[in-house]
Short mmCIF file of C-alpha atoms and ligand atoms in Angstrom, two decimals:
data_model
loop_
_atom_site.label_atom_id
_atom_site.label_comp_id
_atom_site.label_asym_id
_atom_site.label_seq_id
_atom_site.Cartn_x
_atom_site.Cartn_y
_atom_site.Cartn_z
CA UNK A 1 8.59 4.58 59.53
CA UNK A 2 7.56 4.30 55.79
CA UNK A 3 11.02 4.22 54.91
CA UNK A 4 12.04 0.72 56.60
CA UNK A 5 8.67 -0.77 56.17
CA UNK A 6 9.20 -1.01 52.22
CA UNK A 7 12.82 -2.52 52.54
CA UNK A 8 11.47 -4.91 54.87
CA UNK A 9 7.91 -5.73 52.53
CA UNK A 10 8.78 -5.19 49.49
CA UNK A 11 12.56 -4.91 47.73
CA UNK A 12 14.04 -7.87 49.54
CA UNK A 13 11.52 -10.41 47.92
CA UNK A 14 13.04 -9.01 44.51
CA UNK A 15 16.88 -9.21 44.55
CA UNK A 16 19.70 -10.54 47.24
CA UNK A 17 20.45 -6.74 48.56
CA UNK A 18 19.35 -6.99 52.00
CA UNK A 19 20.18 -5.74 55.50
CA UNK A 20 21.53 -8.36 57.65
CA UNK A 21 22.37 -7.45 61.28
CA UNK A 22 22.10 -3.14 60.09
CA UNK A 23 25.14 -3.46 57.25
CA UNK A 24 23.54 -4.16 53.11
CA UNK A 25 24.74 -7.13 52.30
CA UNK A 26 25.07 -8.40 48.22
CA UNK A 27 24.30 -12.37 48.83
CA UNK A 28 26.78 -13.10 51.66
CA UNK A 29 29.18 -10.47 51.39
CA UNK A 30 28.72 -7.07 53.25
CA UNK A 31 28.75 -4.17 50.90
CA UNK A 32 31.11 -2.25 52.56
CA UNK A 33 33.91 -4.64 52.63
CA UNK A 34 34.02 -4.87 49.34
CA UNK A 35 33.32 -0.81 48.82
CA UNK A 36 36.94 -1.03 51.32
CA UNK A 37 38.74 -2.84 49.14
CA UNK A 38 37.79 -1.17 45.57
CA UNK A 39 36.89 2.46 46.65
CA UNK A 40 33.46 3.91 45.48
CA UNK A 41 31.69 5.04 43.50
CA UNK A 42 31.48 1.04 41.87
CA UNK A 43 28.80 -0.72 40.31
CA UNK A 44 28.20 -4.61 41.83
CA UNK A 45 26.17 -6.92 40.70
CA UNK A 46 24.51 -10.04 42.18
CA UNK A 47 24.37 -13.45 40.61
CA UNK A 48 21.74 -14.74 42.22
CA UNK A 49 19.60 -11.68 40.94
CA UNK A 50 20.63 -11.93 38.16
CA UNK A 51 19.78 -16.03 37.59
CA UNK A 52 16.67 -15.43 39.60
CA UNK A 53 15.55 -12.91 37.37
CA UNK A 54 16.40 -15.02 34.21
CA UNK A 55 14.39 -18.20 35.03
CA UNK A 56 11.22 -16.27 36.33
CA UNK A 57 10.58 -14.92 32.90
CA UNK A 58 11.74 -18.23 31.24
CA UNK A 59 9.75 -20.03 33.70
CA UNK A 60 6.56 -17.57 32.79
CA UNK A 61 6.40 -18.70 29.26
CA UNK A 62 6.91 -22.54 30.35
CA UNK A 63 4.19 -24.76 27.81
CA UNK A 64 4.93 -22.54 24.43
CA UNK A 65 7.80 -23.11 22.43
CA UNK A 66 10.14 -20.52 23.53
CA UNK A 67 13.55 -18.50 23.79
CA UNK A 68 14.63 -15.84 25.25
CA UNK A 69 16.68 -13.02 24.24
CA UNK A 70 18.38 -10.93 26.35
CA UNK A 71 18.65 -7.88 25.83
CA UNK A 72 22.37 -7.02 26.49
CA UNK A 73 22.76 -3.21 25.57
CA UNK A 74 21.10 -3.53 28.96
CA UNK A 75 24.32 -4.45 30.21
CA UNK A 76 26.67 -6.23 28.18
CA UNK A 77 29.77 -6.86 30.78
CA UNK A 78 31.19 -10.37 29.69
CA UNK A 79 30.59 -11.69 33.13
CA UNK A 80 26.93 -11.02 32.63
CA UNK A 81 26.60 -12.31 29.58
CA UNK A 82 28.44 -15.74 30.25
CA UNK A 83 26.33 -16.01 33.47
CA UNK A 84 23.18 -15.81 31.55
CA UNK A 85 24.42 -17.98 28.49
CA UNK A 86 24.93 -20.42 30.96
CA UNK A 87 21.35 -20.44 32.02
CA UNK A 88 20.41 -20.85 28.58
CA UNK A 89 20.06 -17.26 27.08
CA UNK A 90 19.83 -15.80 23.55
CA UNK A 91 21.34 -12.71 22.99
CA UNK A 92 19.32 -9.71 21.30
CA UNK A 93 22.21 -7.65 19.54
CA UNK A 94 22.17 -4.09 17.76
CA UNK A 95 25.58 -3.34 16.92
CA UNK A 96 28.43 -5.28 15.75
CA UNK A 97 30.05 -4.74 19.02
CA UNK A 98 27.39 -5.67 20.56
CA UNK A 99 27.23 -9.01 18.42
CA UNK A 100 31.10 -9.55 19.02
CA UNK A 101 30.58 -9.52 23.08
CA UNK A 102 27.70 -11.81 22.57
CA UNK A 103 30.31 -14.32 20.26
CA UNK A 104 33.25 -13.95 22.84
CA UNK A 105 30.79 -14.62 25.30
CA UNK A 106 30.33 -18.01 24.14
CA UNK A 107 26.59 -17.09 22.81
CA UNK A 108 26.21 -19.35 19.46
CA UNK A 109 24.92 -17.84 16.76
CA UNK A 110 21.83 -19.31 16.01
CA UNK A 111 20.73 -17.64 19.44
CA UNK A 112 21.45 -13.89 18.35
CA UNK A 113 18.90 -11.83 16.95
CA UNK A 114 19.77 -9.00 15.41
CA UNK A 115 17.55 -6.01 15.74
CA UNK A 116 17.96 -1.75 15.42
CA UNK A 117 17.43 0.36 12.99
CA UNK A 118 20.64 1.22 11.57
CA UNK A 119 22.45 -1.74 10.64
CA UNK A 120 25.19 -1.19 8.47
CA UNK A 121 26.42 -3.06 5.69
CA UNK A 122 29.35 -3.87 7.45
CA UNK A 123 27.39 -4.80 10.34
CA UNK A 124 25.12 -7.02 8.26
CA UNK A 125 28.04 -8.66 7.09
CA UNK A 126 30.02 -9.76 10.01
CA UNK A 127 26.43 -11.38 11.03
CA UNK A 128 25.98 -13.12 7.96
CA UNK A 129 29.75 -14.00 7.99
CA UNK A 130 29.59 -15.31 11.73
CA UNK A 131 25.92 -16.65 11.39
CA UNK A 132 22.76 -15.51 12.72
CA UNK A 133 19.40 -16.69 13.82
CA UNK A 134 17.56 -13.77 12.46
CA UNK A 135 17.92 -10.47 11.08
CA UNK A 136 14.94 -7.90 12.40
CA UNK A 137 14.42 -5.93 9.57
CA UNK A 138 13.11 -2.03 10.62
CA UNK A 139 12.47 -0.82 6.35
CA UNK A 140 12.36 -1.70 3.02
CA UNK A 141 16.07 -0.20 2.26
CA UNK A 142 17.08 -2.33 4.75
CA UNK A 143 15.79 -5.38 3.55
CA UNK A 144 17.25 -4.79 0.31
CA UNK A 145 20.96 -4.04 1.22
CA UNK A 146 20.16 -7.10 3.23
CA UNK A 147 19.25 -9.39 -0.24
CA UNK A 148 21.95 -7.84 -1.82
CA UNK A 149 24.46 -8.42 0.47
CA UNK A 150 23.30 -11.80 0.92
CA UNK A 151 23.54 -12.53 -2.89
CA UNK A 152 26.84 -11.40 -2.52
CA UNK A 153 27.76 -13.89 0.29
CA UNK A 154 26.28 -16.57 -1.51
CA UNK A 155 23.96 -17.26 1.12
CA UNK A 156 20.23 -16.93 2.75
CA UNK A 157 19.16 -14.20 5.22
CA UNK A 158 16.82 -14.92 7.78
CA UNK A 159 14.48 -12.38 8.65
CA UNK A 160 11.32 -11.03 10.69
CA UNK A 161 9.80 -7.46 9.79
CA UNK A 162 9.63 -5.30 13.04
CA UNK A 163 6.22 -3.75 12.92
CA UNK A 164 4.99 -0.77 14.15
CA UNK A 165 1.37 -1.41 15.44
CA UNK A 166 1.25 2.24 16.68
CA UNK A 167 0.40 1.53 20.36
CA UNK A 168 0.66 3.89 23.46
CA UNK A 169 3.33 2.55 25.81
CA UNK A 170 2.64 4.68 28.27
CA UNK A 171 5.94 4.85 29.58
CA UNK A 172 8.41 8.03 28.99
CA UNK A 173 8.51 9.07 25.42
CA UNK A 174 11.91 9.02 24.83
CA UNK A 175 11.69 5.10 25.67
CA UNK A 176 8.56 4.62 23.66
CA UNK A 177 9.14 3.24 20.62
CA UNK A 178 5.33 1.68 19.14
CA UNK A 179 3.80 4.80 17.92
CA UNK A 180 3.18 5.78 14.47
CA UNK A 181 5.44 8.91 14.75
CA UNK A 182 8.23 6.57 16.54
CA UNK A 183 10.87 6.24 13.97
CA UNK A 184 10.90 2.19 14.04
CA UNK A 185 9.41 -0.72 12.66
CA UNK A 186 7.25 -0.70 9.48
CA UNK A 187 3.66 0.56 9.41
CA UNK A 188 0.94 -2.25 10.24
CA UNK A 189 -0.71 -0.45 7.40
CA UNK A 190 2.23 -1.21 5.04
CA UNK A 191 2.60 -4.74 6.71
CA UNK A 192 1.63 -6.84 3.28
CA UNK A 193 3.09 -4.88 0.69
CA UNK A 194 6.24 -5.04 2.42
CA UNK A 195 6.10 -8.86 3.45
CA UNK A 196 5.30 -9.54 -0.63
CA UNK A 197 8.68 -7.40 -1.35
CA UNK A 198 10.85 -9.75 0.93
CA UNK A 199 9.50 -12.50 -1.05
CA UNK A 200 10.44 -10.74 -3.97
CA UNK A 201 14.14 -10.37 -2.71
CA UNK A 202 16.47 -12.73 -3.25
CA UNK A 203 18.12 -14.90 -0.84
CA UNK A 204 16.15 -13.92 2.56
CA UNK A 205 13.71 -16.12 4.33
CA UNK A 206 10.70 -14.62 5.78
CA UNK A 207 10.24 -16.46 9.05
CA UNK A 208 7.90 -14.54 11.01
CA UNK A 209 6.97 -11.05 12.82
CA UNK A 210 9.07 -9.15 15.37
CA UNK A 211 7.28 -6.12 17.86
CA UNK A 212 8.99 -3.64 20.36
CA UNK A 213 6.82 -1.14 21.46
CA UNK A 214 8.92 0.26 23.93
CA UNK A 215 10.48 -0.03 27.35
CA UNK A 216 9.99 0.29 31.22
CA UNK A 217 6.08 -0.98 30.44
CA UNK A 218 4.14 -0.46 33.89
CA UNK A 219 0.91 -1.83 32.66
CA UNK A 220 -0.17 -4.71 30.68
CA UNK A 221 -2.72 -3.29 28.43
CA UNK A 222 -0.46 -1.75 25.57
CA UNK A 223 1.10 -5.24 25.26
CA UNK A 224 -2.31 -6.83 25.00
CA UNK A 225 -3.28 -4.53 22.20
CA UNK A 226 -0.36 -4.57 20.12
CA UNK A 227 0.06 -8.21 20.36
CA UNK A 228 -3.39 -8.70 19.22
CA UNK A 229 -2.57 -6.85 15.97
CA UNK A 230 0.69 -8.99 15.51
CA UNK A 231 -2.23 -12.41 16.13
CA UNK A 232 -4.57 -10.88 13.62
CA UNK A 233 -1.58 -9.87 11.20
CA UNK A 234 0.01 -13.32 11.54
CA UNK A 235 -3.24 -14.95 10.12
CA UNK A 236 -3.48 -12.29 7.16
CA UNK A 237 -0.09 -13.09 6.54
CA UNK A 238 -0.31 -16.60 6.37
CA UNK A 239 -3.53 -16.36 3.74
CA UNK A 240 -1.24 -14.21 1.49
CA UNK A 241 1.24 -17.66 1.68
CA UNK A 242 3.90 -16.76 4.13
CA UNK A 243 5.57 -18.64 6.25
CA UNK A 244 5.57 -17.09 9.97
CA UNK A 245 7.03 -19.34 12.11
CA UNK A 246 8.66 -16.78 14.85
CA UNK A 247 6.91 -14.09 16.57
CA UNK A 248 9.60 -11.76 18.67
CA UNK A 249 7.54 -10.03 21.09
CA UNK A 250 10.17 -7.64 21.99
CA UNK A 251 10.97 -6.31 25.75
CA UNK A 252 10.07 -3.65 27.99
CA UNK A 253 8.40 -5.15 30.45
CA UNK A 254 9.16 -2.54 33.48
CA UNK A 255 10.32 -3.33 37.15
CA UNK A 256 9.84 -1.26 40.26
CA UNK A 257 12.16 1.28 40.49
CA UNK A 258 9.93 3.54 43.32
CA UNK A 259 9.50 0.73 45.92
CA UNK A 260 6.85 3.11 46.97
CA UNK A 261 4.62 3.90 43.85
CA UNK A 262 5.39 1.08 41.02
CA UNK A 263 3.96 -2.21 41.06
CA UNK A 264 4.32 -3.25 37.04
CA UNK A 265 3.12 -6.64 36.20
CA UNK A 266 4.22 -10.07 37.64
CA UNK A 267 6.52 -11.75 34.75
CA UNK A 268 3.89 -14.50 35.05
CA UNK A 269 0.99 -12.30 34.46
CA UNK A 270 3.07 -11.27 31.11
CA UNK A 271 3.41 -14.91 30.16
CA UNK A 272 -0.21 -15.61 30.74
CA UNK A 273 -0.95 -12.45 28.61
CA UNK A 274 1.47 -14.10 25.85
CA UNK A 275 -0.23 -17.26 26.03
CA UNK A 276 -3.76 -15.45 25.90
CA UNK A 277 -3.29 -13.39 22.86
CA UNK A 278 -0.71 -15.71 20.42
CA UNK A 279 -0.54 -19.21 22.15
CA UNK A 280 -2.56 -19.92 19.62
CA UNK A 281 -0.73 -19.43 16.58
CA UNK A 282 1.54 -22.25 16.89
CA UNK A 283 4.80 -20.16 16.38
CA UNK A 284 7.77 -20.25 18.51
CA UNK A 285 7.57 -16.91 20.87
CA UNK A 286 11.06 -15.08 21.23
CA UNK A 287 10.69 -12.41 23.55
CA UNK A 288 13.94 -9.61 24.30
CA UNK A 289 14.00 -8.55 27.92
CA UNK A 290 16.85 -6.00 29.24
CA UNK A 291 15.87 -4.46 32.29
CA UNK A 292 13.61 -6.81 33.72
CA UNK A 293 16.53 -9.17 33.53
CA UNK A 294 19.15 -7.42 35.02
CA UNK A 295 17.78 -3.74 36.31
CA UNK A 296 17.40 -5.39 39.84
CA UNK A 297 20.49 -7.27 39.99
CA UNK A 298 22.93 -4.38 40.53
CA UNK A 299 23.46 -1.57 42.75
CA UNK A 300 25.79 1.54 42.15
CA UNK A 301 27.93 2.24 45.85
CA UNK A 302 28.76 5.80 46.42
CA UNK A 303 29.97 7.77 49.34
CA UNK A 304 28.64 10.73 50.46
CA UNK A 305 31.56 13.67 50.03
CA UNK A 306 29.81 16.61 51.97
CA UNK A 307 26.26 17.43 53.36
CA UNK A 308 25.70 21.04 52.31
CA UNK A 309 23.26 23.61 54.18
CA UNK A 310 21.96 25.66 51.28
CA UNK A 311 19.34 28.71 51.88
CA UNK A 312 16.30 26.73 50.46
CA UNK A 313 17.56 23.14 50.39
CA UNK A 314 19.94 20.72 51.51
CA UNK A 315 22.29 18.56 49.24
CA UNK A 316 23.85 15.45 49.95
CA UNK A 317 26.67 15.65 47.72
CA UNK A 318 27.99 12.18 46.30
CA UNK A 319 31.04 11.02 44.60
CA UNK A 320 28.81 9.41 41.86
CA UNK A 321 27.63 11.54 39.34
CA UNK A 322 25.62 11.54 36.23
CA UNK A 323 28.72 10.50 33.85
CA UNK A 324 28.07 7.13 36.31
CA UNK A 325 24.14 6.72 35.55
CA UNK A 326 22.81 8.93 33.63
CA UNK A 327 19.29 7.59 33.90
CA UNK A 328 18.33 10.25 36.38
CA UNK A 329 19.34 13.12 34.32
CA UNK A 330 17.52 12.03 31.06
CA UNK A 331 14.62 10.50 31.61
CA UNK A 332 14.39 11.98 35.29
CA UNK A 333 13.48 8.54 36.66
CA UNK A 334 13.77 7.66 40.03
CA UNK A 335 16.44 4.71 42.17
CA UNK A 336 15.67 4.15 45.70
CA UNK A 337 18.85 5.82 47.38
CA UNK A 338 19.83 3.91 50.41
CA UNK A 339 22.10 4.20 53.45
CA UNK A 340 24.55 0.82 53.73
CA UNK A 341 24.16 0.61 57.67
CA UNK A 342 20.40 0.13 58.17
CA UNK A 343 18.89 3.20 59.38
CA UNK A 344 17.42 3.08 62.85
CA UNK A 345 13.58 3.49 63.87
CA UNK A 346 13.90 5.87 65.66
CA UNK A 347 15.76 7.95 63.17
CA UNK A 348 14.54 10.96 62.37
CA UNK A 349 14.58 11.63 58.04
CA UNK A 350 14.47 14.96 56.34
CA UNK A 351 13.95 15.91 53.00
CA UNK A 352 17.61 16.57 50.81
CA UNK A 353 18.46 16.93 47.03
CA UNK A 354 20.84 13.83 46.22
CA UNK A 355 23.47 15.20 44.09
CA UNK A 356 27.06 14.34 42.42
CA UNK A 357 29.77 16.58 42.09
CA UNK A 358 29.47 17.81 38.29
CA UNK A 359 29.19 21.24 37.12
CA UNK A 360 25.98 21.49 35.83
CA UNK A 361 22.14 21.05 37.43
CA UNK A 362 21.21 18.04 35.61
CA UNK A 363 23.79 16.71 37.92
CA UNK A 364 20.72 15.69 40.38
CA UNK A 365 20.09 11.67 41.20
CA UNK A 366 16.82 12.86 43.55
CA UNK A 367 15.02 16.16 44.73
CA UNK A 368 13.42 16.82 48.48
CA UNK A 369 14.00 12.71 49.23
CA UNK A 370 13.45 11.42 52.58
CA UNK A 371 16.70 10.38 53.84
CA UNK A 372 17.94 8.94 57.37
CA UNK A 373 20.95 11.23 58.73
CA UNK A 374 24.06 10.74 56.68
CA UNK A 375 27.48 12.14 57.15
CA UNK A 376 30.58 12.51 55.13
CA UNK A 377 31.90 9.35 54.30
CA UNK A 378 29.21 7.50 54.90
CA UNK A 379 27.89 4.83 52.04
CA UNK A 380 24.84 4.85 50.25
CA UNK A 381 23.18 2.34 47.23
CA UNK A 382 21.28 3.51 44.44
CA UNK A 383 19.16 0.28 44.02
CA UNK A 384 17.62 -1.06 40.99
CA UNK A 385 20.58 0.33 39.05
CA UNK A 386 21.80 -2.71 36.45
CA UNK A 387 19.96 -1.99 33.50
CA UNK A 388 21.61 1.21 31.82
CA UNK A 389 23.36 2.04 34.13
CA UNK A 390 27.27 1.08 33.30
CA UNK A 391 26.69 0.82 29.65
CA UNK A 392 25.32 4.54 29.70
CA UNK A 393 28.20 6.27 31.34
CA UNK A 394 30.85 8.14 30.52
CA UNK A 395 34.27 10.30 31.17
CA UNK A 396 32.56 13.44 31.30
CA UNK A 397 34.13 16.24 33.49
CA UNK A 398 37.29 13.65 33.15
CA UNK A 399 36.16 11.17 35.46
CA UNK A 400 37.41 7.67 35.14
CA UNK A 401 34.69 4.90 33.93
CA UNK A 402 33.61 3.14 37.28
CA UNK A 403 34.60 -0.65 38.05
CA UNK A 404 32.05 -3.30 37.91
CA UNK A 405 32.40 -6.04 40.42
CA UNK A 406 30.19 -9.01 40.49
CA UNK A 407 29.14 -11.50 43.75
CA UNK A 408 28.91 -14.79 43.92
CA UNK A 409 27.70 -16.09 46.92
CA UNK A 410 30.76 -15.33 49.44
CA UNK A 411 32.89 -14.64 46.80
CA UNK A 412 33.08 -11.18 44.55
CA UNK A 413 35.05 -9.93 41.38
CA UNK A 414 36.42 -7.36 39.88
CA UNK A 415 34.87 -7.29 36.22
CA UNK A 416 35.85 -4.32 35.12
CA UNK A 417 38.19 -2.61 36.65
CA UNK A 418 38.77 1.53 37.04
CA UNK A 419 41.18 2.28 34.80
CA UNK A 420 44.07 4.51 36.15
CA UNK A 421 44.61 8.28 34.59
CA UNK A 422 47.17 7.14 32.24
CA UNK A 423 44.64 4.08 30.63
CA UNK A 424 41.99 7.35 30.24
CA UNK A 425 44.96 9.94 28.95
CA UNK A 426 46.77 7.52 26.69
CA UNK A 427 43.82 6.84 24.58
CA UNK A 428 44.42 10.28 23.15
CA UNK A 429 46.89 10.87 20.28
CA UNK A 430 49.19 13.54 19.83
CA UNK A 431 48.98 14.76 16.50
CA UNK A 432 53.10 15.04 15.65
CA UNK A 433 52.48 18.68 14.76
CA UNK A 434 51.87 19.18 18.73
CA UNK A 435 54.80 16.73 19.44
N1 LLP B 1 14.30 -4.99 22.16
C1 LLP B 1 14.48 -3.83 21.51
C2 LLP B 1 14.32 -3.81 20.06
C3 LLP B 1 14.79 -2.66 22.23
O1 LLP B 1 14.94 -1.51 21.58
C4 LLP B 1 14.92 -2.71 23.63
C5 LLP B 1 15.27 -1.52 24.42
C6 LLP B 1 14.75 -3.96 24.26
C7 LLP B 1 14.43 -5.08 23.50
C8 LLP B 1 14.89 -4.15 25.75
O2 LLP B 1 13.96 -3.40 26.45
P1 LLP B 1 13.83 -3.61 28.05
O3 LLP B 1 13.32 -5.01 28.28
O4 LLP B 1 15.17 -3.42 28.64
O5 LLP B 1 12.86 -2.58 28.48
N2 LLP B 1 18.14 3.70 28.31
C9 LLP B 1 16.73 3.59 28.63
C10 LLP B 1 16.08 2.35 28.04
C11 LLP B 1 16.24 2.22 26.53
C12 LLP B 1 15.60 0.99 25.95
C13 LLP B 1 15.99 0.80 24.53
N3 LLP B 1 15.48 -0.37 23.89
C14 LLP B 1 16.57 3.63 30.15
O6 LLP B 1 17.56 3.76 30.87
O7 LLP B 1 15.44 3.58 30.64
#
């Protein structure tokens, strides 16, 4: 049966989910005692995974001065954030909230890069107040209130100028981010003119290059090509009499979501691409990786509410919805869905739309998916689900944020916990006209 054949070949080489003796287990714990003791829908996440994940793409770019960045508006719950600081991680910030979970995480400074296209002067302060390895700079205006502010502060900026080498992704456009009519970075056209401004500027130091060119990458070639332009452009750079020192290389390098269908790149193949195209160039790579870092090491736990018989289809009908992981519903991307108690062989599956209970369509996790019979009550895990996954949610339709709980081995946590009505009510204020 295709179904059991993947688990067996594939998925259980990549995280510590796995069926032991027909229950999922998380590392040593079974799923479902912990889904007993916290109710469902939850989010838990595996330290293992997530350490595992970590080292293999520090381990990739092993023999090149290096650092990683994480990523963290991948996931930014304080438990994942110590774990990884504690395996040596940079954080890659692009808010100040962001930046103040990464600082009361225990992250120091000089390993946050700041990157996004927004940053607001307030924003740009608390770095600058706090400290900062690097600022990515997206434009010009930017890089001025930057200098100014910086003059202001009595200090120096550090800064790389994202560029945007106008490269095809290939990935889903509203996660593509390299093209020309992308709204970030700077032109690779403009790329001199703008590096001779910064020198210009007061108080920043140029210190190298910085490249995103977009997320959930399946293939290797669009890195290849844009991180050829940011070798040649480091050279031209250099001959105009800049210093460039760093090249950020970004994220997005995808994992397999469709156990079935995806095979994206080997971390190591990336690092040997790295290595290939600016190992040369004597800088200090920074790279920003999200989901491959964490998107593995987390399921979401739901329970199945009803099965419903419609004319044309069937529905499974979950207590997760798409306030929980929204992924699904905007870029339609797929999670392997998964019964906790292993399926049998001899099982037969049938075809179902996975749903959750809010009022609208978009309100679909998976259409016509093979599924092994399920019955109210049962447990199911939507795999692959740490990257975007809590951070994206929400109250809609008045349900409560979901708890995150983290494993350790044999022992799990409750890192954020489901707030009760009166935490979700009692952030609204009466205005005393209505008292
Ligand atoms: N660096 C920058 C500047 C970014 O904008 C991003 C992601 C990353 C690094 C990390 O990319 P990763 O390694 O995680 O692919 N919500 C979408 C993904 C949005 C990605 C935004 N930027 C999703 O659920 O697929």
């Amino acid at each position: 049966m295709q179904y059991c054949i993947t688990l067996g070949e594939k998925l259980q080489e990549m995280d510590h989910f796995k069926y032991q003796d027909g229950k999922l287990f998380a590392e040593k714990l079974a799923v479902e005692t912990i889904a007993d003791e916290i109710g469902t829908p939850f989010y838990l996440y595996s330290t293992a995974t997530l350490t595992h994940h970590y080292r293999t793409i520090d381990e990739a770019l092993a023999g090149l001065r290096h650092c990683v960045f994480y990523a963290m508006k991948a996931a930014s719950n304080q438990a994942i954030l110590k774990t990884l600081v504690a395996e040596g991680a940079g954080m890659d910030v692009v808010s100040s909230g962001e930046y103040a979970r990464a600082i009361a995480a225990g992250v120091s400074p000089d390993k946050i890069v700041f990157s996004g296209i927004g940053k607001t002067k307030e924003e740009i302060q608390m770095a600058l107040a706090g400290g900062i390895r690097q600022f990515n700079i997206e434009s010009e205006t930017e890089m001025k209130l930057l200098s100014s502010i910086a003059v202001e502060m009595k200090t120096t900026a550090p800064i790389t100028v994202r560029i945007n080498p106008d490269v095809d992704a290939k990935t889903h456009e509203k996660i593509s981010t390299g093209k020309a009519e992308n709204k970030f970075g700077i032109p690779i056209s403009r790329a001199r003119a703008v590096y001779a401004i910064a020198t210009e500027l007061p108080n920043l130091e140029v210190i190298g290059i910085d490249v995103h060119i977009g997320s959930q990458l399946t293939t290797l070639e669009p890195f290849e090509t844009a991180y050829k332009k940011i070798a040649d452009l480091t050279t031209v750079l250099r001959n105009d009499g800049h210093k460039i020192e760093r090249l950020d290389l970004g994220g997005g390098l995808g994992i397999p979501y469709n156990s079935l269908s995806e095979t994206p790149p080997l971390p190591s193949k990336y690092g040997e691409l790295v290595k290939r195209t600016v190992g040369h160039l004597d800088c200090e790579i920074e790279i920003e990786p999200g989901r491959l870092i964490v998107g593995n090491a987390a399921i979401l736990v739901s329970k199945v509410i009803y099965i419903k018989s419609g004319e044309e289809r069937n529905f499974l009908i979950l207590d997760a919805a798409m306030n929980d992981l929204i992924r699904p519903a905007m870029y339609d991307s797929w999670h392997d869905i998964i019964p906790i108690n292993e399926p049998l062989a001899e099982h037969e599956t049938a075809h179902i739309d996975i749903v959750g209970p809010i009022c609208e369509t978009g309100d679909t996790f998976a259409r016509q998916r093979l599924m092994p019979p399920l019955i109210s009550g049962d447990l199911v895990a939507f795999r692959s689900a740490g990257a975007y996954g809590a951070v994206m949610s929400s109250e809609y339709n008045s349900r409560r944020l979901i708890p995150e709980v983290m494993v350790n081995g044999d022992q799990f946590a409750i890192i954020r916990a489901r707030p009760t009505f009166d935490d979700m009510i009692n952030r609204d204020i009466i205005p005393k006209w209505l008292k």
